[in-house]
Structures are given as C-alpha cells and as structure tokens.
Amino acid sequence: GESVGLHLPTLSVQEGDNSIINCAYSNSASDYFIWYKQESGKGPQFIIDIRSNMDKRQGQRVTVLLNKTVKHLSLQIAATQPGDSAVYFCAENQAGTALIFGKGTTLSVSS
Amino acid sequence: NAGVTQTPKFRVLKTGQSMTLLCAQDMNHEYMYWYRQDPGMGLRLIHYSVGEGTTAKGEVPDGYNVSRLKKQNFLLGLESAAPSQTSVYFCASSYSLADYEQYFGPGTRLTVT
C-alpha cells in the first residue's frame, strides 16, 4: 500500500533556531496532508494541515510547505522552544480514505 | 467538553486473555478510529467507523474486533491476546473521513505477557 515516510528519525536543534522536519509521500493521489505533534505519554495533537491545491500554509510559528512535483512535505518551526520537543508525524489522505501516518521524527530542543 | 477519552489507561494481560478497550467522544463526530503505535512504526490503523452501527478494517485488523453501538462510543476487543499485541492504543474521532483533523485520546498502554 501507499506510505508516508520521514527523512530523518531524529533532529536536534538549539533553542531559538528554526527547525525543518521533512516528509516524503508516495501517493500522488493524496489531496490532504496534516502534521501532528506528540508529546511523551500523550496522544497526537493537530498542528497544521494543507490541501493539495496549496503550496504553503502558515500558522503560529509554523509553516507547512508542499511540493507536489517531488512529493515532499515539510514543517518549519520558527524560533524553536524547549516546549516544541516532541515526535512529529506527517499524515496523508485521499478523499474517502483514512489518514496514513508516517513513522515520525523526534525533535529535541536544547537550551 | 472532555474530547476523546479512553479507558483503561494501562492494562497487563496474559496470553490468551480477552479484554475490551473503550473510547468515548463528546464532540458528536461521525467518524472514529483505533490505532496502535509501536516504537519506530508510527501509527497504524486497526479499524474505523464511519457512523453508528458501521465498522471497517484498517491496515492491521487481524486479532481485533470493534463495535459502534452508540455514536459516542467505539469499542476495541481482543478475543485472545498475544504478545505481538503489546502496544499503545489510541482512539481518535473526526467530523469527516477526509479533509478534517482527527482528535486523539490519551492512549492505553497494553502489555501482553
């Protein structure tokens, strides 16, 4: 079946730096993408989403970029804080199907 | 508004025992899901439901059964637990199957010995 993958399982950054978490997807028919954040011992929490008719979407301190040509999705976190330390998952969806999650990237932020 | 709740939070079973995990949501969502999360594997969909009285298989349905007798509840059953079912189980709900975020519960950590 189709799958969503992340380029790196771990990412370490310094507090105040910008973080970029990448995700590659294989299903060109996917039309909706979501980023989730999962803190230790908790369930995933929605961060931001983007539809396939968009290239970029911004939230508070976060930006998601979608490159459909190379089937690549990225999450940018500005001015990373210790509270951003978590596992980040991308997920893809085709209309009428359930979300498919990637394996996750662990972001560690040091002070 | 409690969102999505799961009971129990922790459980230890012996091989061959059965149990039921309960998920409840108070957001009037039509869609509910059960996932399992294993180290390095991300979230894998077990079963899902598109409405009261309906269920469908996900990516890894074997060894599990589900029921959706009430809109707000989604039950996950293990009839004969196996060590391979040791995992963290998450329930989620959403307004729609596509194009909408899923809200997750806090998870149930299950150990099968």
Coordinates of C-alpha atoms in Angstrom, one line a residue:
Chain A
G1 CA 0.0 0.0 0.0
E2 CA 0.9 3.6 -0.1
S3 CA 3.0 5.0 2.7
V4 CA 4.3 8.3 4.1
G5 CA 7.8 8.4 5.2
L6 CA 10.0 10.9 7.0
H7 CA 13.6 11.6 6.0
L8 CA 15.2 11.6 9.5
P9 CA 14.1 9.8 12.6
T10 CA 15.7 12.4 14.9
L11 CA 16.5 16.1 14.8
S12 CA 18.4 18.1 17.4
V13 CA 18.4 21.9 17.4
Q14 CA 19.3 24.8 19.8
E15 CA 16.6 26.9 21.4
G16 CA 15.9 29.9 19.1
D17 CA 16.9 28.1 15.9
N18 CA 14.5 27.4 13.1
S19 CA 13.6 23.7 12.7
I20 CA 12.7 21.9 9.5
I21 CA 11.1 18.5 9.5
N22 CA 10.7 16.7 6.2
C23 CA 8.3 14.1 4.9
A24 CA 8.2 12.3 1.6
Y25 CA 5.0 10.7 0.4
S26 CA 4.5 8.2 -2.4
N27 CA 0.8 8.5 -3.3
S28 CA 0.4 11.3 -6.0
A29 CA -3.4 11.0 -5.5
S30 CA -3.2 12.2 -1.9
D31 CA -5.0 15.5 -1.6
Y32 CA -4.8 16.4 2.1
F33 CA -1.8 16.5 4.5
I34 CA -1.6 17.0 8.2
W35 CA 1.2 17.5 10.7
Y36 CA 0.7 16.2 14.2
K37 CA 2.8 16.7 17.4
Q38 CA 3.0 14.0 20.0
E39 CA 4.5 14.8 23.4
S40 CA 5.7 12.0 25.6
G41 CA 2.9 10.0 27.1
K42 CA 0.2 11.8 25.2
G43 CA -1.9 11.4 22.1
P44 CA -1.0 13.2 18.9
Q45 CA -2.2 16.8 18.6
F46 CA -3.1 18.6 15.3
I47 CA -0.6 21.3 14.3
I48 CA -1.5 22.4 10.8
D49 CA -2.9 21.0 7.6
I50 CA -2.6 21.7 3.9
R51 CA -4.6 20.8 0.8
S52 CA -3.1 19.7 -2.4
N53 CA -4.2 22.8 -4.2
M54 CA -1.9 24.9 -2.0
D55 CA 1.9 25.2 -1.8
K56 CA 2.2 26.9 1.6
R57 CA 0.3 27.5 4.7
Q58 CA 1.3 29.4 7.8
G59 CA 0.2 29.1 11.4
Q60 CA 1.5 30.5 14.6
R61 CA 5.3 29.9 14.4
V62 CA 4.8 27.0 12.0
T63 CA 4.7 26.8 8.2
V64 CA 3.9 23.8 6.1
L65 CA 5.3 23.6 2.5
L66 CA 4.0 21.2 -0.1
N67 CA 5.9 20.3 -3.2
K68 CA 3.8 18.0 -5.3
T69 CA 6.3 17.7 -8.1
V70 CA 8.7 15.8 -5.8
K71 CA 6.0 14.6 -3.4
H72 CA 7.6 16.3 -0.5
L73 CA 6.1 18.0 2.6
S74 CA 7.9 20.0 5.3
L75 CA 7.1 21.5 8.6
Q76 CA 9.1 24.6 9.6
I77 CA 9.1 25.8 13.2
A78 CA 10.4 29.3 13.8
A79 CA 12.3 30.2 16.9
T80 CA 12.2 26.6 18.3
Q81 CA 11.4 26.4 22.0
P82 CA 12.0 23.6 24.6
G83 CA 8.3 23.0 24.6
D84 CA 8.5 22.1 20.9
S85 CA 10.4 18.9 21.8
A86 CA 8.2 16.0 20.7
V87 CA 7.6 13.5 18.0
Y88 CA 6.2 15.0 14.8
F89 CA 4.2 12.9 12.3
C90 CA 3.0 13.8 8.9
A91 CA -0.1 12.1 7.5
E92 CA -1.7 11.9 4.1
N93 CA -5.2 11.3 3.0
Q94 CA -7.1 10.7 -0.2
A95 CA -10.7 11.7 -0.4
G96 CA -12.8 8.9 1.0
T97 CA -9.9 7.1 2.8
A98 CA -8.5 7.2 6.3
L99 CA -5.3 9.0 7.2
I100 CA -2.0 7.3 6.6
F101 CA 0.7 8.3 9.1
G102 CA 4.5 8.4 8.7
K103 CA 6.9 6.9 11.2
G104 CA 7.7 10.2 13.0
T105 CA 10.6 12.5 13.6
T106 CA 11.8 13.1 17.2
L107 CA 12.7 16.8 17.7
S108 CA 15.0 17.6 20.6
V109 CA 15.5 21.2 21.6
S110 CA 18.4 22.1 23.8
S111 CA 18.8 25.3 25.8
Chain B
N1 CA -16.1 19.2 26.8
A2 CA -13.8 16.2 27.5
G3 CA -12.9 15.5 23.9
V4 CA -11.8 11.9 23.4
T5 CA -11.4 9.7 26.5
Q6 CA -10.0 6.2 26.7
T7 CA -10.3 3.5 29.4
P8 CA -8.3 1.9 30.8
K9 CA -5.0 3.8 30.7
F10 CA -2.9 0.8 31.4
R11 CA -3.5 -3.0 31.3
V12 CA -1.5 -6.1 31.6
L13 CA -2.9 -9.3 30.1
K14 CA -1.7 -12.9 30.0
T15 CA -1.6 -14.6 26.6
G16 CA -5.0 -15.9 25.6
Q17 CA -7.0 -13.5 27.8
S18 CA -9.5 -11.2 26.4
M19 CA -10.3 -7.5 27.0
T20 CA -12.2 -4.5 25.7
L21 CA -10.9 -1.0 25.3
L22 CA -13.4 1.8 25.5
C23 CA -13.3 5.0 23.6
A24 CA -15.8 7.8 24.1
Q25 CA -16.1 11.2 22.4
D26 CA -18.4 14.1 23.2
M27 CA -17.9 16.1 20.0
N28 CA -20.7 14.5 18.0
H29 CA -18.2 13.2 15.5
E30 CA -19.4 10.6 13.0
Y31 CA -16.0 9.0 12.4
M32 CA -14.0 7.1 15.0
Y33 CA -10.7 5.2 14.7
W34 CA -8.5 2.8 16.6
Y35 CA -4.7 2.9 16.0
R36 CA -1.8 1.1 17.5
Q37 CA 1.6 2.7 18.0
D38 CA 4.8 0.6 18.2
P39 CA 8.3 2.0 18.6
G40 CA 9.6 3.2 15.2
M41 CA 6.4 2.2 13.4
G42 CA 4.3 5.4 13.7
L43 CA 0.5 5.0 14.0
R44 CA -1.2 2.1 12.2
L45 CA -4.9 2.0 11.7
I46 CA -6.7 -1.1 13.1
H47 CA -10.4 -0.4 12.4
Y48 CA -12.5 2.6 11.9
S49 CA -16.2 3.5 11.9
V50 CA -18.0 5.9 9.6
G51 CA -21.1 6.0 11.8
E52 CA -23.2 4.3 14.4
G53 CA -23.5 0.6 13.6
T54 CA -20.8 0.6 10.9
T55 CA -17.2 -0.5 11.0
A56 CA -14.4 -1.1 8.5
K57 CA -11.0 -2.7 8.5
G58 CA -7.8 -0.7 8.6
E59 CA -4.2 -1.6 7.9
V60 CA -3.8 -4.1 10.7
P61 CA -7.2 -5.6 11.7
D62 CA -6.2 -9.2 12.5
G63 CA -6.8 -10.2 16.1
Y64 CA -9.1 -7.3 16.9
N65 CA -12.8 -6.7 16.7
V66 CA -14.7 -3.5 17.1
S67 CA -18.3 -2.3 17.7
R68 CA -20.0 1.0 17.4
L69 CA -23.4 0.6 19.1
K70 CA -23.6 4.2 20.1
K71 CA -22.4 7.2 18.1
Q72 CA -20.2 8.4 21.0
N73 CA -18.5 5.1 21.8
F74 CA -16.2 2.9 19.9
L75 CA -15.0 -0.4 21.5
L76 CA -11.9 -2.4 20.6
G77 CA -11.8 -6.0 21.6
L78 CA -9.1 -8.5 21.8
E79 CA -10.6 -12.0 22.0
S80 CA -7.3 -13.9 22.6
A81 CA -4.4 -11.6 23.4
A82 CA -0.9 -12.3 22.0
P83 CA 2.4 -10.8 23.0
S84 CA 2.5 -9.2 19.5
Q85 CA -0.4 -7.1 20.6
T86 CA 1.7 -5.3 23.2
S87 CA 1.4 -1.7 22.1
V88 CA 0.0 1.7 22.9
Y89 CA -3.6 2.0 21.5
F90 CA -5.0 5.3 20.5
C91 CA -8.6 6.2 19.7
A92 CA -9.4 9.2 17.5
S93 CA -12.5 10.8 16.2
S94 CA -13.2 13.3 13.4
Y95 CA -16.1 15.2 11.7
S96 CA -15.4 13.6 8.4
L97 CA -13.2 10.8 6.9
A98 CA -11.3 13.1 4.7
D99 CA -10.1 16.7 4.9
Y100 CA -10.6 17.0 8.6
E101 CA -8.3 16.7 11.6
Q102 CA -8.6 13.8 13.9
Y103 CA -8.8 14.3 17.7
F104 CA -6.9 11.7 19.7
G105 CA -7.4 10.3 23.1
P106 CA -4.6 9.9 25.7
G107 CA -3.9 6.3 24.8
T108 CA -4.0 2.9 26.5
R109 CA -0.7 1.1 27.2
L110 CA -1.3 -2.7 26.9
T111 CA 1.2 -5.3 27.8
V112 CA 0.6 -9.0 26.9
T113 CA 2.9 -11.5 28.7

